Amino acid sequence: MDAERGTQTVLITGATDGLGKAAALLLAENGFRVFAAGRSAEKRAQLDTLANEKKLSLETLGMDVCDDGSVQRAVNLVYQKAGTIDVLINNAGLAYVATVEDMTMEDWRRQFETNFFGVVRVTQAVLPKMRERRSGRIIMISSVSGLVTPPTQGAYSASKHAMEGLSNALRHELYPFEVKTILIEPGYIVTNIQQTAVQVAQPYQEKIKSGPYAKVYAGSWSGAKSSRRKSKTTPEDCARVILKAIRAPVPQARYGVTPLAATLKWAKRLLPDSAIDAMIRRRYGIMRQG
Ligand SMILES: NC(=O)c1ccc[n+]([C@@H]2O[C@H](COP(=O)([O-])OP(=O)(O)OC[C@H]3O[C@@H](n4cnc5c(N)ncnc54)[C@H](OP(=O)(O)O)[C@@H]3O)[C@@H](O)[C@H]2O)c1
C-alpha cells in the first residue's frame, strides 16, 4: 500500500519479545521505519543493540498498554518523530491458564486489560490521524483461541474472541476512511508466552494439583505439551504472514498462521459445534468423572 509515499512507519506493541520482536526485525529489514514498544527496559535495550548492530531503522519505546498516559505518550512520541503511523500492530498479550470457576475476578480483569482493553486503548490513540489521512492498517494479533476454546483457556480465548468482534466492527466503521483492519490468527508458536502463562498460574497450583478440576488441568497441560512438541512454526514464520498482510493490495480479513490454524478455519466452517467439541475433548483428555 502507498508504496509511492516512501518509508512506512509501523508501531508494534509488545515488540520486545516473541512474535512482536520477530515482526519488528523483519519489517525493519524490509524498509519500514519501526517503533517497537514494550514495558521491559532491559529487553528494549537488547533490541536496540541488535537493531544498531544490524543498522536497522528500528527504535524501541516504553509503553504499557494497560496505562492510558503511557499509551498516549508513546503514540505522541512516534508522531513527533515520524509524523505518521501507517501501520499499527496490536500484539502485546499474555495468557492466563485457569478454569472459569477457579480464576479470580482480578485475574479476569488483568487478562482483558492487556489483551482487549489495551488493544482498544492503543487503537483509539492512533485512529484519529489514520482516519483523517484516509490511510492505514491495523493488524490484530489474535489467535486460533479466537476461533475455538481449549479447556482452562476460557479467559485468554474470551479476550481473543473479543478482539475478533472488535476487529469485525472496525472493518465496517473504517471502511469509509480506507483504514483496513486485519486479523492474524496463529496456533501454537514457542515464545515466552508459555513461560509467562506458567508464572501467572502460580496462585492456582493447589487447585491445579488437587482441586475438583485437577483432571481437566492435567489434560490441558498434556495437550499443551503435545502442541509444543509438534510446533514447527517459528515467530519468523508469523512475521512473514504479517508482512504479507501489510503489503497485500487487497488484504484478507484474517490470516491463519500454523497448520492448526488452517485446519480449524475449515473445521469451523464445515463441522457442527458438537464435532469440534468432541475433537477438543479428545485432544485434552476431557471425560466424564465418577
Ligand atoms: N506464541 C503463541 O503461541 C501465540 C499464539 C497465538 C497468538 N499469540 C499472540 O501473540 C501475541 C504475542 O505473544 P508472544 O507469543 O510473542 O508472547 P511473548 O513472547 O510473551 O511476548 C509478549 C510481548 O507482550 C509484551 N507485553 C505484555 N504485557 C504488556 C503490556 N501490559 N504492555 C505492553 N506490552 C506488554 C511483552 O513485553 P514487555 O514485557 O516488555 O512489556 C512482550 O514483548 C499475543 O497477543 C498472543 O496472545 C501467541
CSV table of C-alpha atoms and ligand atoms in Angstrom, one decimal:
chain,number,residue,atom,x,y,z
A,1,MET,CA,0.0,0.0,0.0
A,2,ASP,CA,1.1,3.6,-0.6
A,3,ALA,CA,4.4,2.5,-1.9
A,4,GLU,CA,4.7,5.8,-3.7
A,5,ARG,CA,4.7,7.6,-0.3
A,6,GLY,CA,8.1,6.2,0.7
A,7,THR,CA,9.0,4.8,4.0
A,8,GLN,CA,6.1,3.5,6.0
A,9,THR,CA,6.0,3.9,9.8
A,10,VAL,CA,4.9,0.9,11.9
A,11,LEU,CA,4.1,0.9,15.6
A,12,ILE,CA,4.2,-2.6,17.2
A,13,THR,CA,3.0,-3.2,20.8
A,14,GLY,CA,4.7,-5.9,22.8
A,15,ALA,CA,7.6,-5.9,20.4
A,16,THR,CA,10.4,-6.7,22.9
A,17,ASP,CA,9.9,-10.4,22.7
A,18,GLY,CA,8.4,-13.3,20.7
A,19,LEU,CA,6.1,-12.6,17.7
A,20,GLY,CA,6.3,-8.8,18.1
A,21,LYS,CA,10.1,-8.8,18.1
A,22,ALA,CA,10.3,-11.1,15.1
A,23,ALA,CA,7.8,-8.8,13.2
A,24,ALA,CA,9.7,-5.7,14.3
A,25,LEU,CA,13.0,-7.0,12.9
A,26,LEU,CA,11.5,-8.4,9.7
A,27,LEU,CA,9.6,-5.2,8.9
A,28,ALA,CA,12.7,-3.0,9.6
A,29,GLU,CA,14.8,-5.3,7.3
A,30,ASN,CA,12.1,-4.7,4.7
A,31,GLY,CA,12.4,-1.0,4.7
A,32,PHE,CA,9.8,0.0,7.2
A,33,ARG,CA,10.6,2.5,10.0
A,34,VAL,CA,9.7,0.5,13.1
A,35,PHE,CA,8.8,1.7,16.6
A,36,ALA,CA,8.9,-1.3,18.8
A,37,ALA,CA,7.1,-0.8,22.1
A,38,GLY,CA,7.2,-2.7,25.3
A,39,ARG,CA,7.5,-2.3,29.1
A,40,SER,CA,10.8,-4.0,29.9
A,41,ALA,CA,13.7,-1.5,29.8
A,42,GLU,CA,16.1,-4.4,29.7
A,43,LYS,CA,14.5,-6.2,26.7
A,44,ARG,CA,14.2,-2.8,24.9
A,45,ALA,CA,17.9,-2.2,25.4
A,46,GLN,CA,18.7,-5.6,24.0
A,47,LEU,CA,16.5,-5.0,20.9
A,48,ASP,CA,18.1,-1.5,20.4
A,49,THR,CA,21.5,-3.1,20.5
A,50,LEU,CA,20.5,-5.7,17.9
A,51,ALA,CA,18.9,-3.1,15.7
A,52,ASN,CA,22.1,-0.9,15.9
A,53,GLU,CA,24.3,-3.9,15.0
A,54,LYS,CA,22.1,-4.7,12.0
A,55,LYS,CA,21.8,-1.0,11.1
A,56,LEU,CA,18.1,-1.2,11.1
A,57,SER,CA,15.6,1.7,11.2
A,58,LEU,CA,14.1,0.4,14.4
A,59,GLU,CA,13.8,2.2,17.7
A,60,THR,CA,12.2,1.0,20.9
A,61,LEU,CA,9.9,2.9,23.2
A,62,GLY,CA,8.3,2.3,26.6
A,63,MET,CA,4.6,1.5,26.5
A,64,ASP,CA,2.3,-0.3,28.9
A,65,VAL,CA,-0.9,-0.9,27.0
A,66,CYS,CA,-2.8,-1.0,30.3
A,67,ASP,CA,-1.9,2.6,31.1
A,68,ASP,CA,-3.7,5.5,29.3
A,69,GLY,CA,-0.9,8.0,29.9
A,70,SER,CA,1.8,5.6,28.8
A,71,VAL,CA,0.0,4.8,25.6
A,72,GLN,CA,-0.7,8.5,24.8
A,73,ARG,CA,2.9,9.5,25.5
A,74,ALA,CA,4.3,6.7,23.3
A,75,VAL,CA,1.9,7.4,20.4
A,76,ASN,CA,2.7,11.2,20.6
A,77,LEU,CA,6.4,10.4,20.6
A,78,VAL,CA,6.0,8.4,17.4
A,79,TYR,CA,4.0,11.2,15.7
A,80,GLN,CA,6.7,13.7,16.8
A,81,LYS,CA,9.5,11.6,15.4
A,82,ALA,CA,7.8,10.2,12.2
A,83,GLY,CA,4.8,12.4,11.6
A,84,THR,CA,2.5,9.4,10.8
A,85,ILE,CA,1.7,5.9,11.8
A,86,ASP,CA,0.9,3.9,8.7
A,87,VAL,CA,0.6,0.5,10.4
A,88,LEU,CA,-0.4,-0.3,14.0
A,89,ILE,CA,0.3,-3.9,15.1
A,90,ASN,CA,-1.7,-4.7,18.3
A,91,ASN,CA,0.4,-7.6,19.5
A,92,ALA,CA,1.0,-7.2,23.3
A,93,GLY,CA,-0.6,-10.0,25.2
A,94,LEU,CA,-0.4,-12.8,27.8
A,95,ALA,CA,-2.3,-15.9,28.6
A,96,TYR,CA,-3.8,-16.9,31.9
A,97,VAL,CA,-4.4,-20.6,32.4
A,98,ALA,CA,-7.2,-21.5,34.9
A,99,THR,CA,-10.8,-22.8,34.7
A,100,VAL,CA,-13.6,-20.3,34.5
A,101,GLU,CA,-14.6,-21.1,38.1
A,102,ASP,CA,-11.1,-21.0,39.6
A,103,MET,CA,-9.9,-17.8,38.1
A,104,THR,CA,-10.2,-14.8,40.3
A,105,MET,CA,-12.1,-11.7,39.1
A,106,GLU,CA,-8.9,-9.8,39.5
A,107,ASP,CA,-7.1,-12.1,37.0
A,108,TRP,CA,-10.1,-12.0,34.6
A,109,ARG,CA,-9.8,-8.2,34.6
A,110,ARG,CA,-6.0,-8.4,34.1
A,111,GLN,CA,-6.4,-10.7,31.2
A,112,PHE,CA,-8.8,-8.4,29.5
A,113,GLU,CA,-6.9,-5.2,30.5
A,114,THR,CA,-3.9,-6.3,28.4
A,115,ASN,CA,-5.4,-8.4,25.6
A,116,PHE,CA,-8.5,-6.4,25.0
A,117,PHE,CA,-8.8,-3.0,26.6
A,118,GLY,CA,-5.1,-2.5,25.8
A,119,VAL,CA,-5.9,-3.0,22.1
A,120,VAL,CA,-8.9,-0.6,22.3
A,121,ARG,CA,-6.7,2.0,24.1
A,122,VAL,CA,-3.9,1.9,21.5
A,123,THR,CA,-6.3,1.8,18.6
A,124,GLN,CA,-8.2,4.8,19.8
A,125,ALA,CA,-5.0,6.7,20.2
A,126,VAL,CA,-3.8,6.0,16.7
A,127,LEU,CA,-7.2,6.2,14.8
A,128,PRO,CA,-7.9,9.9,14.6
A,129,LYS,CA,-4.8,10.6,12.4
A,130,MET,CA,-5.2,7.5,10.3
A,131,ARG,CA,-8.8,8.3,9.7
A,132,GLU,CA,-8.0,11.9,8.8
A,133,ARG,CA,-5.3,10.8,6.4
A,134,ARG,CA,-7.7,8.2,5.0
A,135,SER,CA,-5.0,5.6,5.0
A,136,GLY,CA,-3.6,2.9,7.4
A,137,ARG,CA,-3.6,-0.7,8.5
A,138,ILE,CA,-4.4,-2.1,11.9
A,139,ILE,CA,-3.0,-5.6,12.4
A,140,MET,CA,-4.6,-7.5,15.3
A,141,ILE,CA,-2.6,-10.4,16.6
A,142,SER,CA,-5.5,-12.7,17.6
A,143,SER,CA,-5.1,-16.5,17.9
A,144,VAL,CA,-6.8,-19.7,17.0
A,145,SER,CA,-8.2,-19.3,20.5
A,146,GLY,CA,-10.2,-16.5,19.0
A,147,LEU,CA,-12.0,-19.3,17.0
A,148,VAL,CA,-12.1,-22.2,19.3
A,149,THR,CA,-11.6,-22.6,23.1
A,150,PRO,CA,-9.5,-25.2,24.8
A,151,PRO,CA,-10.2,-26.1,28.5
A,152,THR,CA,-8.5,-23.8,31.1
A,153,GLN,CA,-8.1,-21.1,28.5
A,154,GLY,CA,-11.5,-19.5,28.8
A,155,ALA,CA,-10.2,-16.1,29.8
A,156,TYR,CA,-7.5,-15.9,27.1
A,157,SER,CA,-9.8,-17.3,24.5
A,158,ALA,CA,-12.6,-14.9,25.5
A,159,SER,CA,-10.2,-12.0,25.2
A,160,LYS,CA,-9.3,-13.1,21.7
A,161,HIS,CA,-12.9,-13.7,20.7
A,162,ALA,CA,-13.5,-10.1,21.9
A,163,MET,CA,-10.6,-8.9,19.7
A,164,GLU,CA,-12.3,-10.7,16.8
A,165,GLY,CA,-15.6,-8.9,17.4
A,166,LEU,CA,-13.8,-5.6,17.8
A,167,SER,CA,-12.0,-6.1,14.5
A,168,ASN,CA,-15.2,-7.1,12.7
A,169,ALA,CA,-16.7,-3.8,13.8
A,170,LEU,CA,-13.6,-1.8,12.8
A,171,ARG,CA,-13.6,-3.3,9.3
A,172,HIS,CA,-17.1,-1.8,8.8
A,173,GLU,CA,-16.6,1.5,10.7
A,174,LEU,CA,-13.3,2.3,9.0
A,175,TYR,CA,-14.4,1.2,5.5
A,176,PRO,CA,-15.4,4.8,4.6
A,177,PHE,CA,-11.9,6.0,5.6
A,178,GLU,CA,-9.9,3.4,3.8
A,179,VAL,CA,-8.3,2.2,7.0
A,180,LYS,CA,-8.0,-1.6,7.0
A,181,THR,CA,-8.2,-4.0,10.0
A,182,ILE,CA,-6.6,-7.4,9.6
A,183,LEU,CA,-6.6,-10.3,12.0
A,184,ILE,CA,-3.7,-12.6,12.3
A,185,GLU,CA,-4.6,-16.0,13.9
A,186,PRO,CA,-1.6,-18.0,15.0
A,187,GLY,CA,-1.7,-21.5,16.5
A,188,TYR,CA,0.9,-22.7,19.0
A,189,ILE,CA,4.3,-21.0,18.5
A,190,VAL,CA,7.0,-21.4,21.1
A,191,THR,CA,7.8,-18.0,22.7
A,192,ASN,CA,7.9,-16.6,26.1
A,193,ILE,CA,4.1,-16.5,26.4
A,194,GLN,CA,4.1,-20.1,27.6
A,195,GLN,CA,6.6,-19.3,30.4
A,196,THR,CA,4.6,-16.3,31.4
A,197,ALA,CA,1.5,-18.5,31.5
A,198,VAL,CA,3.2,-20.8,34.0
A,199,GLN,CA,4.2,-17.8,36.1
A,200,VAL,CA,0.7,-16.3,36.2
A,201,ALA,CA,-0.8,-19.7,37.0
A,202,GLN,CA,1.3,-20.0,40.2
A,203,PRO,CA,-1.5,-18.9,42.6
A,204,TYR,CA,-3.7,-21.7,41.2
A,205,GLN,CA,-1.1,-24.5,41.9
A,206,GLU,CA,-3.1,-26.1,44.7
A,207,LYS,CA,-6.3,-26.1,42.7
A,208,ILE,CA,-4.4,-27.4,39.7
A,209,LYS,CA,-3.0,-30.3,41.7
A,210,SER,CA,-5.9,-31.3,43.9
A,211,GLY,CA,-9.0,-29.2,43.2
A,212,PRO,CA,-12.2,-30.6,41.5
A,213,TYR,CA,-10.7,-29.7,38.1
A,214,ALA,CA,-7.4,-31.4,38.7
A,215,LYS,CA,-8.0,-33.9,35.8
A,216,VAL,CA,-9.0,-31.1,33.5
A,217,TYR,CA,-5.8,-29.2,34.3
A,218,ALA,CA,-3.8,-32.4,33.8
A,219,GLY,CA,-5.4,-32.9,30.4
A,220,SER,CA,-4.9,-29.3,29.5
A,221,TRP,CA,-1.1,-29.3,30.3
A,222,SER,CA,-0.6,-32.6,28.4
A,223,GLY,CA,-2.4,-31.1,25.4
A,224,ALA,CA,-0.2,-28.0,25.6
A,225,LYS,CA,2.9,-30.2,25.9
A,226,SER,CA,2.0,-32.1,22.8
A,227,SER,CA,1.3,-28.9,20.9
A,228,ARG,CA,4.7,-27.7,22.0
A,229,ARG,CA,6.3,-30.9,20.8
A,230,LYS,CA,4.6,-30.7,17.4
A,231,SER,CA,5.0,-27.0,16.9
A,232,LYS,CA,7.2,-26.3,13.9
A,233,THR,CA,6.1,-22.7,13.2
A,234,THR,CA,8.5,-20.0,14.3
A,235,PRO,CA,8.0,-16.3,15.3
A,236,GLU,CA,9.7,-15.5,12.0
A,237,ASP,CA,7.1,-17.5,10.0
A,238,CYS,CA,4.4,-15.5,11.7
A,239,ALA,CA,6.3,-12.2,10.9
A,240,ARG,CA,6.3,-13.2,7.3
A,241,VAL,CA,2.5,-13.5,7.3
A,242,ILE,CA,2.2,-10.1,9.0
A,243,LEU,CA,4.5,-8.6,6.3
A,244,LYS,CA,2.3,-10.3,3.6
A,245,ALA,CA,-0.9,-8.8,5.2
A,246,ILE,CA,0.7,-5.3,5.3
A,247,ARG,CA,1.9,-5.5,1.7
A,248,ALA,CA,-1.3,-7.1,0.2
A,249,PRO,CA,-3.0,-4.5,-2.1
A,250,VAL,CA,-6.4,-6.0,-1.0
A,251,PRO,CA,-5.7,-7.8,2.3
A,252,GLN,CA,-7.8,-10.6,3.6
A,253,ALA,CA,-9.9,-10.0,6.8
A,254,ARG,CA,-7.9,-12.8,8.6
A,255,TYR,CA,-4.7,-14.8,8.0
A,256,GLY,CA,-4.1,-18.1,9.8
A,257,VAL,CA,-0.6,-19.0,10.9
A,258,THR,CA,0.4,-22.7,11.6
A,259,PRO,CA,-1.2,-25.8,10.1
A,260,LEU,CA,-3.6,-26.0,13.1
A,261,ALA,CA,-5.0,-22.5,12.2
A,262,ALA,CA,-5.7,-23.7,8.6
A,263,THR,CA,-7.4,-26.9,9.8
A,264,LEU,CA,-9.5,-25.1,12.4
A,265,LYS,CA,-10.6,-22.4,10.0
A,266,TRP,CA,-12.2,-25.1,7.7
A,267,ALA,CA,-13.4,-27.3,10.6
A,268,LYS,CA,-15.3,-24.3,12.0
A,269,ARG,CA,-17.0,-23.7,8.6
A,270,LEU,CA,-17.8,-27.3,7.9
A,271,LEU,CA,-18.4,-29.1,11.2
A,272,PRO,CA,-21.1,-28.7,13.8
A,273,ASP,CA,-20.1,-27.5,17.2
A,274,SER,CA,-20.6,-31.0,18.7
A,275,ALA,CA,-17.9,-32.4,16.4
A,276,ILE,CA,-15.4,-29.7,17.2
A,277,ASP,CA,-16.2,-30.1,21.0
A,278,ALA,CA,-15.5,-33.8,20.7
A,279,MET,CA,-12.2,-33.2,18.9
A,280,ILE,CA,-11.1,-30.7,21.6
A,281,ARG,CA,-12.2,-33.0,24.5
A,282,ARG,CA,-10.3,-35.9,22.9
A,283,ARG,CA,-7.1,-33.8,22.4
A,284,TYR,CA,-7.3,-32.6,26.1
A,285,GLY,CA,-8.4,-35.9,27.6
A,286,ILE,CA,-11.6,-34.4,29.0
A,287,MET,CA,-14.1,-37.1,30.1
A,288,ARG,CA,-17.0,-37.6,32.5
A,289,GLN,CA,-15.9,-38.3,36.1
A,290,GLY,CA,-17.4,-40.6,38.7
B,1,LIG,N1,3.0,-17.7,20.9
B,1,LIG,C1,1.9,-18.3,20.6
B,1,LIG,O1,1.7,-19.5,20.5
B,1,LIG,C2,0.7,-17.4,20.2
B,1,LIG,C3,-0.4,-17.9,19.5
B,1,LIG,C4,-1.4,-17.1,19.2
B,1,LIG,C5,-1.4,-15.8,19.5
B,1,LIG,N2,-0.4,-15.3,20.1
B,1,LIG,C6,-0.5,-13.8,20.5
B,1,LIG,O2,0.7,-13.2,20.0
B,1,LIG,C7,0.9,-12.0,20.8
B,1,LIG,C8,2.4,-12.0,21.3
B,1,LIG,O3,2.6,-13.2,22.1
B,1,LIG,P1,4.1,-13.9,22.1
B,1,LIG,O4,3.8,-15.3,22.0
B,1,LIG,O5,5.0,-13.2,21.3
B,1,LIG,O6,4.4,-13.6,23.7
B,1,LIG,P2,5.7,-13.1,24.4
B,1,LIG,O7,6.9,-13.7,23.8
B,1,LIG,O8,5.5,-13.4,25.9
B,1,LIG,O9,5.7,-11.6,24.1
B,1,LIG,C9,4.7,-10.8,24.7
B,1,LIG,C10,5.0,-9.3,24.5
B,1,LIG,O10,4.0,-8.5,25.0
B,1,LIG,C11,4.5,-7.5,25.9
B,1,LIG,N3,3.6,-7.2,26.9
B,1,LIG,C12,2.9,-7.9,27.8
B,1,LIG,N4,2.1,-7.2,28.6
B,1,LIG,C13,2.2,-5.9,28.1
B,1,LIG,C14,1.7,-4.7,28.5
B,1,LIG,N5,0.8,-4.6,29.5
B,1,LIG,N6,2.0,-3.6,27.8
B,1,LIG,C15,2.9,-3.6,26.8
B,1,LIG,N7,3.5,-4.8,26.4
B,1,LIG,C16,3.2,-5.9,27.1
B,1,LIG,C17,5.8,-8.1,26.4
B,1,LIG,O11,6.8,-7.1,26.6
B,1,LIG,P3,7.2,-6.4,28.0
B,1,LIG,O12,7.2,-7.5,29.0
B,1,LIG,O13,8.5,-5.7,27.7
B,1,LIG,O14,6.1,-5.4,28.2
B,1,LIG,C18,6.3,-8.9,25.2
B,1,LIG,O15,7.1,-8.1,24.3
B,1,LIG,C19,0.0,-12.1,22.0
B,1,LIG,O16,-1.1,-11.2,21.8
B,1,LIG,C20,-0.5,-13.6,22.0
B,1,LIG,O17,-1.8,-13.7,22.5
B,1,LIG,C21,0.7,-16.0,20.5
